[in-house]
Amino acid sequence: NAGVTQTPKFQVLKTGQSMTLQCAQDMNHNSMYWYRQDPGMGLRLIYYSASEGTTDKGEVPNGYNVSRLNKREFSLRLESAAPSQTSVYFCASSAILSGGGADTQYFGPGTRLTVL
Amino acid sequence: SQKIEQNSEALNIQEGKTATLTCNYTNYSPAYLQWYRQDPGRGPVFLLLIRENEKEKRKERLKVTFDTTLKQSLFHVTASQPADSATYLCALGSLSGNTPLVFGKGTRLSVIA
């Protein structure tokens, strides 16, 4: 039981390059999330997927796209990377609480992205 | 707009003392609140969940309170140890639809031996 896995762990891009961050969970969770974390800014939600086949924008979606490939996998794509996207990216998944709402979130180890 | 404030960016405390971290919120009526621990270079890890109808929750040396009148949660670490040094995040949750959690910026706790 690996929990939430993310690849790659580290990445350096040049401005304008594209890349996809991969995330997978093996806990049969319905909901998955992508966050970015910057010093002094806390965790900011980029996109989330409440269930397979749905995606919604979070607080900071500009410059990103997502794909919920199946129940296990949720990828984040940067089409044209910018230095402002230098950050640590976390994927998370959760079940739904009885009565609604997000249950405990399980986080991956993070991807450290630098855009030069 | 919704706002969550964790009392300070950093809190230093002597080993053995009780650390108290604060999470205040405005323009929000959460149905529950969660606390997470984050160590450097790692993702957050869930610690406790408290619902709006619960006043207090405990787990080992951790205690969380939730006051919906004051719009505040307190997170206590009793008999603190250097191993408790980490960043602690609070997160507010709603039962409406599939609304995601809203996270605070966190408080970095340092327990000094």
Coordinates of N, CA and C in Angstrom, one line a residue:
Chain A
N1 N 0.8 -1.2 0.0 CA 0.0 0.0 0.0 C 0.9 1.2 0.0
A2 N 1.1 1.9 -1.2 CA 2.0 3.0 -1.3 C 1.4 4.3 -0.9
G3 N 0.0 4.4 -0.8 CA -0.6 5.7 -0.5 C -0.7 6.5 -1.7
V4 N -0.1 7.7 -1.7 CA -0.1 8.7 -2.8 C 1.3 8.8 -3.3
T5 N 1.5 8.5 -4.6 CA 2.9 8.7 -5.1 C 2.9 9.8 -6.2
Q6 N 4.0 10.4 -6.3 CA 4.2 11.5 -7.2 C 5.5 11.3 -8.0
T7 N 5.4 11.7 -9.3 CA 6.6 11.7 -10.1 C 6.6 12.9 -11.0
P8 N 7.8 13.6 -11.2 CA 9.1 13.2 -10.6 C 9.2 13.9 -9.2
K9 N 10.3 13.6 -8.5 CA 10.5 14.3 -7.2 C 11.1 15.7 -7.4
F10 N 11.9 15.8 -8.4 CA 12.6 17.1 -8.7 C 12.5 17.3 -10.2
Q11 N 12.4 18.6 -10.6 CA 12.4 18.9 -12.0 C 12.9 20.4 -12.2
V12 N 13.8 20.6 -13.2 CA 14.2 21.9 -13.6 C 13.8 22.1 -15.0
L13 N 13.0 23.2 -15.2 CA 12.6 23.6 -16.6 C 13.1 24.9 -17.0
K14 N 13.1 25.1 -18.3 CA 13.4 26.5 -18.8 C 12.0 27.1 -19.1
T15 N 12.0 28.4 -19.0 CA 10.8 29.2 -19.3 C 10.2 28.8 -20.7
G16 N 8.9 28.5 -20.7 CA 8.3 28.1 -21.9 C 8.2 26.6 -22.2
Q17 N 9.0 25.8 -21.4 CA 8.9 24.4 -21.6 C 7.6 23.8 -20.9
S18 N 7.2 22.7 -21.4 CA 6.0 22.1 -20.8 C 6.4 20.8 -20.0
M19 N 5.5 20.4 -19.1 CA 5.7 19.1 -18.4 C 4.5 18.7 -17.7
T20 N 4.4 17.4 -17.4 CA 3.3 16.9 -16.7 C 3.7 16.2 -15.4
L21 N 3.1 16.6 -14.3 CA 3.4 16.0 -13.0 C 2.3 14.9 -12.8
Q22 N 2.8 13.7 -12.4 CA 2.0 12.6 -12.3 C 1.7 12.3 -10.8
C23 N 0.5 11.8 -10.6 CA 0.0 11.5 -9.2 C -0.9 10.2 -9.3
A24 N -0.6 9.3 -8.4 CA -1.5 8.1 -8.3 C -1.7 7.8 -6.8
Q25 N -2.9 7.2 -6.6 CA -3.3 6.8 -5.2 C -3.9 5.4 -5.3
D26 N -3.6 4.6 -4.2 CA -4.1 3.2 -4.2 C -5.0 3.0 -3.1
M27 N -5.7 4.1 -2.6 CA -6.6 3.9 -1.5 C -8.1 4.0 -1.9
N28 N -8.3 3.9 -3.2 CA -9.7 3.9 -3.7 C -10.5 5.2 -3.4
H29 N -9.7 6.3 -3.2 CA -10.4 7.6 -2.9 C -11.1 8.2 -4.1
N30 N -12.2 8.8 -3.8 CA -12.9 9.5 -4.9 C -12.3 10.8 -5.3
S31 N -11.8 11.6 -4.3 CA -11.3 12.9 -4.5 C -9.8 13.0 -4.6
M32 N -9.4 13.9 -5.5 CA -7.9 14.1 -5.6 C -7.7 15.6 -5.8
Y33 N -6.5 16.0 -5.4 CA -6.2 17.5 -5.4 C -4.8 17.7 -5.8
W34 N -4.6 18.9 -6.4 CA -3.2 19.5 -6.6 C -3.1 20.8 -5.9
Y35 N -2.0 20.9 -5.1 CA -1.6 22.1 -4.4 C -0.2 22.6 -4.8
R36 N 0.0 23.8 -4.6 CA 1.3 24.3 -4.6 C 1.6 25.0 -3.3
Q37 N 2.9 24.9 -2.9 CA 3.3 25.5 -1.6 C 4.5 26.3 -1.8
D38 N 4.4 27.6 -1.4 CA 5.4 28.6 -1.5 C 5.7 29.2 -0.1
P39 N 6.9 29.6 0.1 CA 7.3 30.1 1.5 C 6.3 31.3 1.8
G40 N 5.8 31.2 3.0 CA 4.9 32.3 3.5 C 3.5 32.3 2.9
M41 N 3.2 31.4 1.9 CA 1.9 31.4 1.3 C 1.1 30.2 1.7
G42 N 1.6 29.3 2.3 CA 0.9 28.1 2.7 C 0.5 27.2 1.5
L43 N -0.4 26.3 1.7 CA -0.9 25.4 0.6 C -2.0 26.1 -0.1
R44 N -1.8 26.2 -1.4 CA -2.9 26.8 -2.3 C -3.4 25.8 -3.3
L45 N -4.7 25.7 -3.3 CA -5.3 24.7 -4.2 C -5.3 25.1 -5.6
I46 N -4.8 24.3 -6.5 CA -4.7 24.6 -8.0 C -6.0 24.1 -8.7
Y47 N -6.2 22.8 -8.6 CA -7.3 22.1 -9.1 C -7.7 20.9 -8.2
Y48 N -8.9 20.5 -8.3 CA -9.3 19.3 -7.7 C -10.3 18.5 -8.5
S49 N -10.4 17.2 -8.1 CA -11.3 16.3 -8.8 C -12.1 15.6 -7.7
A50 N -13.4 16.0 -7.6 CA -14.2 15.4 -6.6 C -14.6 13.9 -6.9
S51 N -14.6 13.6 -8.1 CA -14.8 12.2 -8.5 C -14.3 12.0 -9.9
E52 N -14.1 10.7 -10.3 CA -13.6 10.4 -11.6 C -14.5 11.0 -12.6
G53 N -13.9 11.7 -13.6 CA -14.7 12.4 -14.6 C -15.0 13.8 -14.4
T54 N -14.7 14.3 -13.2 CA -14.9 15.8 -12.9 C -13.7 16.4 -12.4
T55 N -13.5 17.7 -12.9 CA -12.4 18.5 -12.3 C -12.9 19.9 -12.1
D56 N -12.4 20.6 -11.1 CA -12.8 22.0 -10.8 C -11.6 22.8 -10.5
K57 N -11.7 24.1 -10.7 CA -10.6 25.0 -10.4 C -10.6 25.3 -8.9
G58 N -9.3 25.5 -8.5 CA -9.2 25.9 -7.1 C -8.8 27.4 -7.0
E59 N -8.0 27.7 -6.1 CA -7.6 29.2 -5.9 C -6.7 29.7 -6.9
V60 N -5.8 28.9 -7.4 CA -4.7 29.4 -8.4 C -4.6 28.6 -9.6
P61 N -5.6 28.5 -10.5 CA -5.6 27.6 -11.6 C -4.8 28.0 -12.9
N62 N -4.6 29.4 -12.9 CA -4.0 29.9 -14.2 C -2.7 29.3 -14.5
G63 N -2.5 28.9 -15.7 CA -1.2 28.3 -16.2 C -1.1 26.8 -16.0
Y64 N -2.2 26.2 -15.5 CA -2.2 24.8 -15.3 C -3.4 24.1 -15.9
N65 N -3.3 22.9 -16.3 CA -4.4 22.0 -16.7 C -4.3 20.7 -16.0
V66 N -5.4 20.0 -15.8 CA -5.4 18.7 -15.1 C -6.2 17.7 -15.9
S67 N -5.9 16.4 -15.6 CA -6.6 15.3 -16.2 C -6.8 14.3 -15.1
R68 N -8.1 13.9 -14.9 CA -8.4 12.8 -14.1 C -8.5 11.5 -15.0
L69 N -7.4 10.8 -15.1 CA -7.2 9.8 -16.1 C -8.1 8.6 -15.7
N70 N -8.2 8.3 -14.5 CA -9.1 7.2 -13.9 C -9.2 7.5 -12.4
K71 N -9.8 6.6 -11.7 CA -10.0 6.8 -10.3 C -8.6 7.0 -9.6
R72 N -7.6 6.3 -10.0 CA -6.3 6.3 -9.3 C -5.4 7.5 -9.7
E73 N -5.5 8.0 -10.9 CA -4.5 8.9 -11.4 C -5.1 10.3 -11.7
F74 N -4.3 11.3 -11.3 CA -4.7 12.7 -11.5 C -3.4 13.5 -11.9
S75 N -3.3 14.0 -13.1 CA -2.1 14.6 -13.5 C -2.3 16.1 -13.6
L76 N -1.1 16.8 -13.5 CA -1.1 18.3 -13.6 C -0.2 18.7 -14.7
R77 N -0.6 19.5 -15.6 CA 0.2 19.9 -16.7 C 0.5 21.4 -16.7
L78 N 1.8 21.7 -17.0 CA 2.2 23.1 -17.2 C 2.5 23.2 -18.7
E79 N 1.7 24.0 -19.4 CA 1.8 24.0 -20.9 C 3.0 24.9 -21.3
S80 N 3.2 26.0 -20.6 CA 4.3 26.9 -20.9 C 4.8 27.4 -19.5
A81 N 5.8 26.8 -19.0 CA 6.3 27.1 -17.6 C 6.8 28.5 -17.5
A82 N 6.5 29.1 -16.4 CA 7.0 30.5 -16.1 C 7.8 30.4 -14.7
P83 N 8.7 31.3 -14.5 CA 9.4 31.4 -13.2 C 8.5 31.5 -12.0
S84 N 7.3 32.1 -12.2 CA 6.4 32.2 -11.1 C 5.8 30.8 -10.7
Q85 N 6.0 29.8 -11.5 CA 5.5 28.5 -11.2 C 6.6 27.7 -10.4
T86 N 7.7 28.3 -10.1 CA 8.7 27.6 -9.3 C 8.0 27.4 -7.9
S87 N 8.0 26.2 -7.5 CA 7.2 25.9 -6.2 C 7.4 24.4 -5.9
V88 N 6.8 24.0 -4.8 CA 6.7 22.6 -4.4 C 5.2 22.2 -4.7
Y89 N 5.0 21.2 -5.4 CA 3.7 20.7 -5.8 C 3.3 19.5 -5.0
F90 N 2.2 19.5 -4.4 CA 1.7 18.3 -3.6 C 0.4 17.8 -4.3
C91 N 0.3 16.5 -4.4 CA -0.9 15.9 -4.7 C -1.5 15.3 -3.5
A92 N -2.8 15.2 -3.4 CA -3.5 14.6 -2.2 C -4.7 13.9 -2.7
S93 N -5.2 13.0 -1.8 CA -6.4 12.3 -2.1 C -7.2 12.2 -0.8
S94 N -8.5 12.0 -0.9 CA -9.4 11.8 0.2 C -10.6 11.1 -0.1
A95 N -11.2 10.4 0.9 CA -12.5 9.9 0.8 C -13.5 11.0 1.1
I96 N -14.8 10.7 1.1 CA -15.8 11.6 1.4 C -16.3 11.2 2.8
L97 N -16.5 12.2 3.7 CA -17.1 12.0 5.0 C -18.5 11.6 4.9
S98 N -19.0 10.8 5.8 CA -20.4 10.5 5.8 C -21.1 11.8 6.1
G99 N -22.1 12.1 5.2 CA -22.8 13.4 5.4 C -22.2 14.5 4.5
G100 N -21.1 14.1 3.8 CA -20.5 15.1 2.9 C -19.2 15.7 3.4
G101 N -18.5 16.3 2.6 CA -17.2 17.0 3.0 C -16.0 16.1 2.8
A102 N -14.9 16.7 2.8 CA -13.6 15.9 2.5 C -13.1 15.3 3.8
D103 N -12.9 14.0 3.7 CA -12.3 13.3 4.8 C -10.8 13.6 4.9
T104 N -10.1 12.9 5.7 CA -8.7 13.1 5.9 C -8.0 13.1 4.5
Q105 N -7.1 14.1 4.3 CA -6.4 14.1 3.1 C -5.0 13.4 3.3
Y106 N -4.7 12.6 2.3 CA -3.4 11.9 2.3 C -2.6 12.6 1.2
F107 N -1.4 13.1 1.6 CA -0.5 13.8 0.7 C 0.6 12.9 0.1
G108 N 1.0 13.3 -1.1 CA 2.2 12.7 -1.6 C 3.4 13.4 -1.1
P109 N 4.6 12.9 -1.5 CA 5.9 13.5 -1.0 C 6.3 14.8 -1.7
G110 N 5.6 15.2 -2.7 CA 5.9 16.5 -3.4 C 6.8 16.4 -4.6
T111 N 6.7 17.4 -5.4 CA 7.6 17.6 -6.6 C 8.1 19.0 -6.4
R112 N 9.5 19.1 -6.4 CA 10.1 20.4 -6.3 C 10.5 20.8 -7.7
L113 N 9.8 21.9 -8.2 CA 9.9 22.3 -9.5 C 10.6 23.7 -9.5
T114 N 11.6 23.8 -10.4 CA 12.3 25.1 -10.6 C 12.2 25.5 -12.0
V115 N 11.7 26.7 -12.3 CA 11.6 27.2 -13.7 C 12.6 28.3 -13.8
L116 N 13.5 28.1 -14.7 CA 14.6 29.2 -14.9 C 14.2 30.2 -16.0
Chain B
S1 N -14.4 37.6 1.7 CA -13.9 36.2 1.4 C -13.4 35.5 2.6
Q2 N -13.4 34.2 2.5 CA -13.0 33.4 3.6 C -11.5 33.7 4.0
K3 N -11.3 33.7 5.3 CA -10.0 34.0 5.8 C -9.6 33.1 7.0
I4 N -8.4 32.5 6.9 CA -8.0 31.7 8.1 C -6.7 32.2 8.5
E5 N -6.5 32.4 9.8 CA -5.3 32.9 10.4 C -4.8 32.0 11.4
Q6 N -3.5 31.6 11.3 CA -2.9 30.8 12.4 C -2.0 31.8 13.1
N7 N -2.0 31.8 14.4 CA -1.6 33.0 15.2 C -0.3 33.5 14.9
S8 N 0.7 32.7 14.6 CA 2.0 33.2 14.3 C 2.7 32.3 13.3
E9 N 3.7 32.9 12.7 CA 4.4 32.0 11.7 C 5.3 31.0 12.5
A10 N 5.8 31.4 13.6 CA 6.7 30.6 14.4 C 6.5 30.7 15.9
L11 N 6.7 29.6 16.6 CA 6.5 29.5 18.0 C 7.6 28.7 18.6
N12 N 8.4 29.3 19.5 CA 9.4 28.6 20.2 C 9.0 28.2 21.6
I13 N 9.3 27.0 22.1 CA 8.9 26.6 23.4 C 9.9 25.7 24.0
Q14 N 10.0 25.7 25.3 CA 10.9 24.9 26.0 C 10.4 23.5 26.1
E15 N 11.2 22.5 26.0 CA 10.8 21.1 26.2 C 10.1 20.9 27.5
G16 N 9.0 20.1 27.4 CA 8.3 19.8 28.6 C 7.1 20.7 28.8
K17 N 7.1 21.9 28.2 CA 6.0 22.8 28.3 C 4.9 22.5 27.4
T18 N 3.7 23.1 27.5 CA 2.6 22.9 26.6 C 2.6 24.0 25.6
A19 N 2.6 23.6 24.3 CA 2.5 24.5 23.2 C 1.1 24.7 22.8
T20 N 0.7 25.9 22.6 CA -0.7 26.2 22.1 C -0.7 27.0 20.8
L21 N -1.3 26.4 19.8 CA -1.3 27.0 18.5 C -2.8 27.4 18.2
T22 N -3.0 28.6 17.6 CA -4.3 29.1 17.3 C -4.6 29.1 15.9
C23 N -5.9 28.8 15.6 CA -6.4 28.9 14.2 C -7.7 29.7 14.3
N24 N -7.7 30.9 13.7 CA -8.9 31.8 13.7 C -9.5 31.9 12.3
Y25 N -10.8 32.0 12.1 CA -11.3 32.1 10.8 C -12.4 33.2 10.8
T26 N -12.6 33.7 9.6 CA -13.7 34.7 9.4 C -14.4 34.4 8.1
N27 N -15.7 34.9 8.0 CA -16.5 34.7 6.8 C -16.6 33.2 6.4
Y28 N -16.7 32.4 7.4 CA -16.8 30.9 7.1 C -17.5 30.3 8.2
S29 N -18.3 29.2 7.9 CA -18.9 28.4 9.0 C -18.6 27.0 8.8
P30 N -17.4 26.6 9.2 CA -17.0 25.2 8.9 C -17.8 24.2 9.7
A31 N -18.0 23.0 9.1 CA -18.7 21.9 9.8 C -17.7 21.1 10.6
Y32 N -16.4 21.2 10.2 CA -15.4 20.5 10.9 C -14.0 21.2 10.6
L33 N -13.1 20.8 11.4 CA -11.8 21.3 11.3 C -10.7 20.2 11.5
Q34 N -9.7 20.3 10.7 CA -8.6 19.3 10.7 C -7.3 19.9 11.1
W35 N -6.4 19.2 11.7 CA -5.1 19.6 12.0 C -4.1 18.7 11.3
Y36 N -3.1 19.2 10.7 CA -2.0 18.4 10.0 C -0.7 18.8 10.5
R37 N 0.3 17.9 10.4 CA 1.7 18.2 10.8 C 2.5 18.1 9.5
Q38 N 3.4 19.0 9.3 CA 4.3 18.9 8.1 C 5.7 19.1 8.5
D39 N 6.5 18.1 8.2 CA 8.0 18.1 8.4 C 8.7 18.7 7.2
P40 N 9.8 19.3 7.4 CA 10.5 19.9 6.2 C 10.8 18.9 5.1
G41 N 10.4 19.3 3.9 CA 10.6 18.4 2.7 C 9.6 17.3 2.5
R42 N 8.6 17.3 3.3 CA 7.6 16.2 3.3 C 6.2 16.8 3.1
G43 N 5.2 16.0 2.7 CA 3.8 16.4 2.6 C 3.2 16.4 4.0
P44 N 2.1 17.2 4.2 CA 1.4 17.2 5.5 C 0.8 15.8 5.8
V45 N 0.7 15.6 7.1 CA 0.2 14.3 7.6 C -0.9 14.7 8.6
F46 N -2.1 14.0 8.4 CA -3.3 14.3 9.2 C -3.0 13.9 10.7
L47 N -3.5 14.7 11.6 CA -3.4 14.4 13.0 C -4.8 14.2 13.7
L48 N -5.7 15.2 13.5 CA -7.0 15.2 14.2 C -8.1 15.9 13.4
L49 N -9.3 15.4 13.6 CA -10.5 16.1 13.0 C -11.4 16.3 14.2
I50 N -12.0 17.5 14.2 CA -13.0 17.9 15.2 C -14.2 18.5 14.5
R51 N -15.4 18.0 14.9 CA -16.6 18.5 14.3 C -17.2 19.7 15.0
E52 N -18.1 20.4 14.4 CA -18.6 21.7 15.0 C -19.4 21.4 16.3
N53 N -19.9 20.2 16.5 CA -20.7 19.9 17.7 C -19.8 19.2 18.7
E54 N -18.5 19.2 18.5 CA -17.6 18.7 19.5 C -16.7 19.8 20.1
K55 N -16.6 19.8 21.4 CA -15.8 20.9 22.0 C -14.3 20.6 22.0
E56 N -14.0 19.3 22.2 CA -12.6 18.9 22.4 C -12.3 17.5 21.9
K57 N -11.1 17.3 21.3 CA -10.7 16.0 20.9 C -9.3 15.8 21.4
R58 N -8.9 14.6 21.7 CA -7.6 14.3 22.2 C -7.0 13.1 21.5
K59 N -5.7 13.1 21.3 CA -5.0 12.0 20.8 C -3.6 12.0 21.4
E60 N -3.4 11.1 22.3 CA -2.1 11.0 23.0 C -1.8 12.4 23.7
R61 N -0.7 13.0 23.3 CA -0.4 14.3 23.9 C -1.0 15.5 23.2
L62 N -1.8 15.3 22.2 CA -2.4 16.3 21.5 C -3.9 16.6 21.9
K63 N -4.2 17.8 22.0 CA -5.6 18.2 22.3 C -6.1 19.3 21.4
V64 N -7.2 19.2 20.8 CA -7.8 20.2 19.9 C -9.1 20.7 20.5
T65 N -9.4 22.0 20.5 CA -10.7 22.5 20.9 C -11.2 23.3 19.7
F66 N -12.6 23.4 19.7 CA -13.2 24.1 18.6 C -14.4 24.9 19.1
D67 N -14.2 26.2 19.0 CA -15.2 27.2 19.5 C -15.9 27.9 18.3
T68 N -17.1 27.5 17.9 CA -17.7 28.1 16.8 C -18.2 29.5 17.1
T69 N -18.4 29.9 18.4 CA -18.8 31.2 18.7 C -17.6 32.2 18.5
L70 N -16.4 31.8 19.0 CA -15.2 32.6 18.9 C -14.6 32.4 17.5
K71 N -15.1 31.5 16.7 CA -14.5 31.1 15.4 C -13.0 30.8 15.5
Q72 N -12.8 29.9 16.4 CA -11.4 29.6 16.8 C -11.2 28.1 17.2
S73 N -10.0 27.6 16.8 CA -9.6 26.3 17.2 C -8.2 26.5 17.9
L74 N -8.1 25.8 19.0 CA -6.8 25.7 19.7 C -6.2 24.3 19.6
F75 N -4.9 24.3 19.3 CA -4.2 23.0 19.2 C -3.1 23.0 20.3
H76 N -3.2 22.0 21.2 CA -2.2 22.0 22.3 C -1.4 20.7 22.2
V77 N -0.1 20.9 22.4 CA 0.9 19.8 22.5 C 1.4 19.8 23.9
T78 N 1.0 18.9 24.7 CA 1.4 18.8 26.1 C 2.7 18.1 26.2
A79 N 3.5 18.4 27.3 CA 4.8 17.8 27.6 C 5.6 17.7 26.3
S80 N 5.8 18.9 25.6 CA 6.4 18.9 24.3 C 7.8 18.4 24.3
Q81 N 8.2 17.8 23.2 CA 9.5 17.2 22.9 C 10.1 17.8 21.7
P82 N 11.4 17.8 21.6 CA 12.0 18.3 20.3 C 11.5 17.6 19.1
A83 N 11.0 16.3 19.2 CA 10.5 15.6 18.0 C 9.1 16.2 17.6
D84 N 8.5 17.0 18.4 CA 7.3 17.7 18.0 C 7.5 18.9 17.1
S85 N 8.8 19.3 17.0 CA 9.1 20.4 16.1 C 8.7 20.1 14.7
A86 N 7.9 21.0 14.1 CA 7.3 20.8 12.8 C 6.4 22.0 12.5
T87 N 5.9 22.1 11.3 CA 4.9 23.1 11.0 C 3.5 22.4 11.1
Y88 N 2.6 23.1 11.8 CA 1.2 22.6 12.0 C 0.2 23.4 11.2
L89 N -0.6 22.8 10.5 CA -1.6 23.4 9.6 C -3.0 23.1 10.1
C90 N -3.9 24.1 10.1 CA -5.3 23.8 10.3 C -6.0 23.9 9.0
A91 N -7.1 23.2 8.9 CA -7.9 23.2 7.6 C -9.3 23.1 8.0
L92 N -10.1 23.9 7.3 CA -11.6 24.0 7.6 C -12.3 23.3 6.5
G93 N -13.4 22.6 6.9 CA -14.1 21.8 6.0 C -15.6 22.1 6.0
S94 N -16.3 21.9 4.9 CA -17.7 22.2 4.8 C -18.4 20.9 4.3
L95 N -19.6 20.7 4.7 CA -20.3 19.5 4.3 C -21.1 19.7 3.0
S96 N -21.0 20.9 2.5 CA -21.8 21.2 1.3 C -21.1 20.7 0.0
G97 N -21.8 19.8 -0.6 CA -21.2 19.2 -1.9 C -19.9 18.6 -1.7
N98 N -19.0 18.9 -2.6 CA -17.6 18.3 -2.6 C -16.6 19.5 -2.3
T99 N -17.0 20.4 -1.5 CA -16.1 21.6 -1.3 C -14.8 21.1 -0.6
P100 N -13.7 21.5 -1.2 CA -12.4 21.0 -0.7 C -12.1 21.8 0.6
L101 N -11.1 21.2 1.4 CA -10.7 21.9 2.6 C -10.0 23.2 2.3
V102 N -10.0 24.1 3.2 CA -9.3 25.4 3.1 C -8.3 25.4 4.2
F103 N -7.0 25.5 3.8 CA -5.9 25.4 4.7 C -5.4 26.8 5.2
G104 N -4.9 26.8 6.4 CA -4.2 28.0 6.9 C -2.8 27.9 6.5
K105 N -2.0 29.0 6.7 CA -0.6 29.0 6.3 C 0.3 28.2 7.2
G106 N -0.1 27.9 8.4 CA 0.7 27.0 9.3 C 1.4 27.8 10.3
T107 N 1.8 27.1 11.4 CA 2.6 27.7 12.4 C 3.8 26.7 12.6
R108 N 5.0 27.3 12.5 CA 6.2 26.5 12.7 C 6.6 26.4 14.2
L109 N 6.5 25.2 14.8 CA 6.7 25.0 16.2 C 8.2 24.5 16.4
S110 N 8.9 25.1 17.2 CA 10.3 24.6 17.6 C 10.3 24.4 19.1
V111 N 10.6 23.1 19.4 CA 10.7 22.8 20.9 C 12.2 22.7 21.2
I112 N 12.6 23.5 22.1 CA 14.0 23.6 22.5 C 14.3 22.8 23.7
A113 N 15.3 21.9 23.5 CA 15.7 21.0 24.7 C 16.4 21.8 25.8

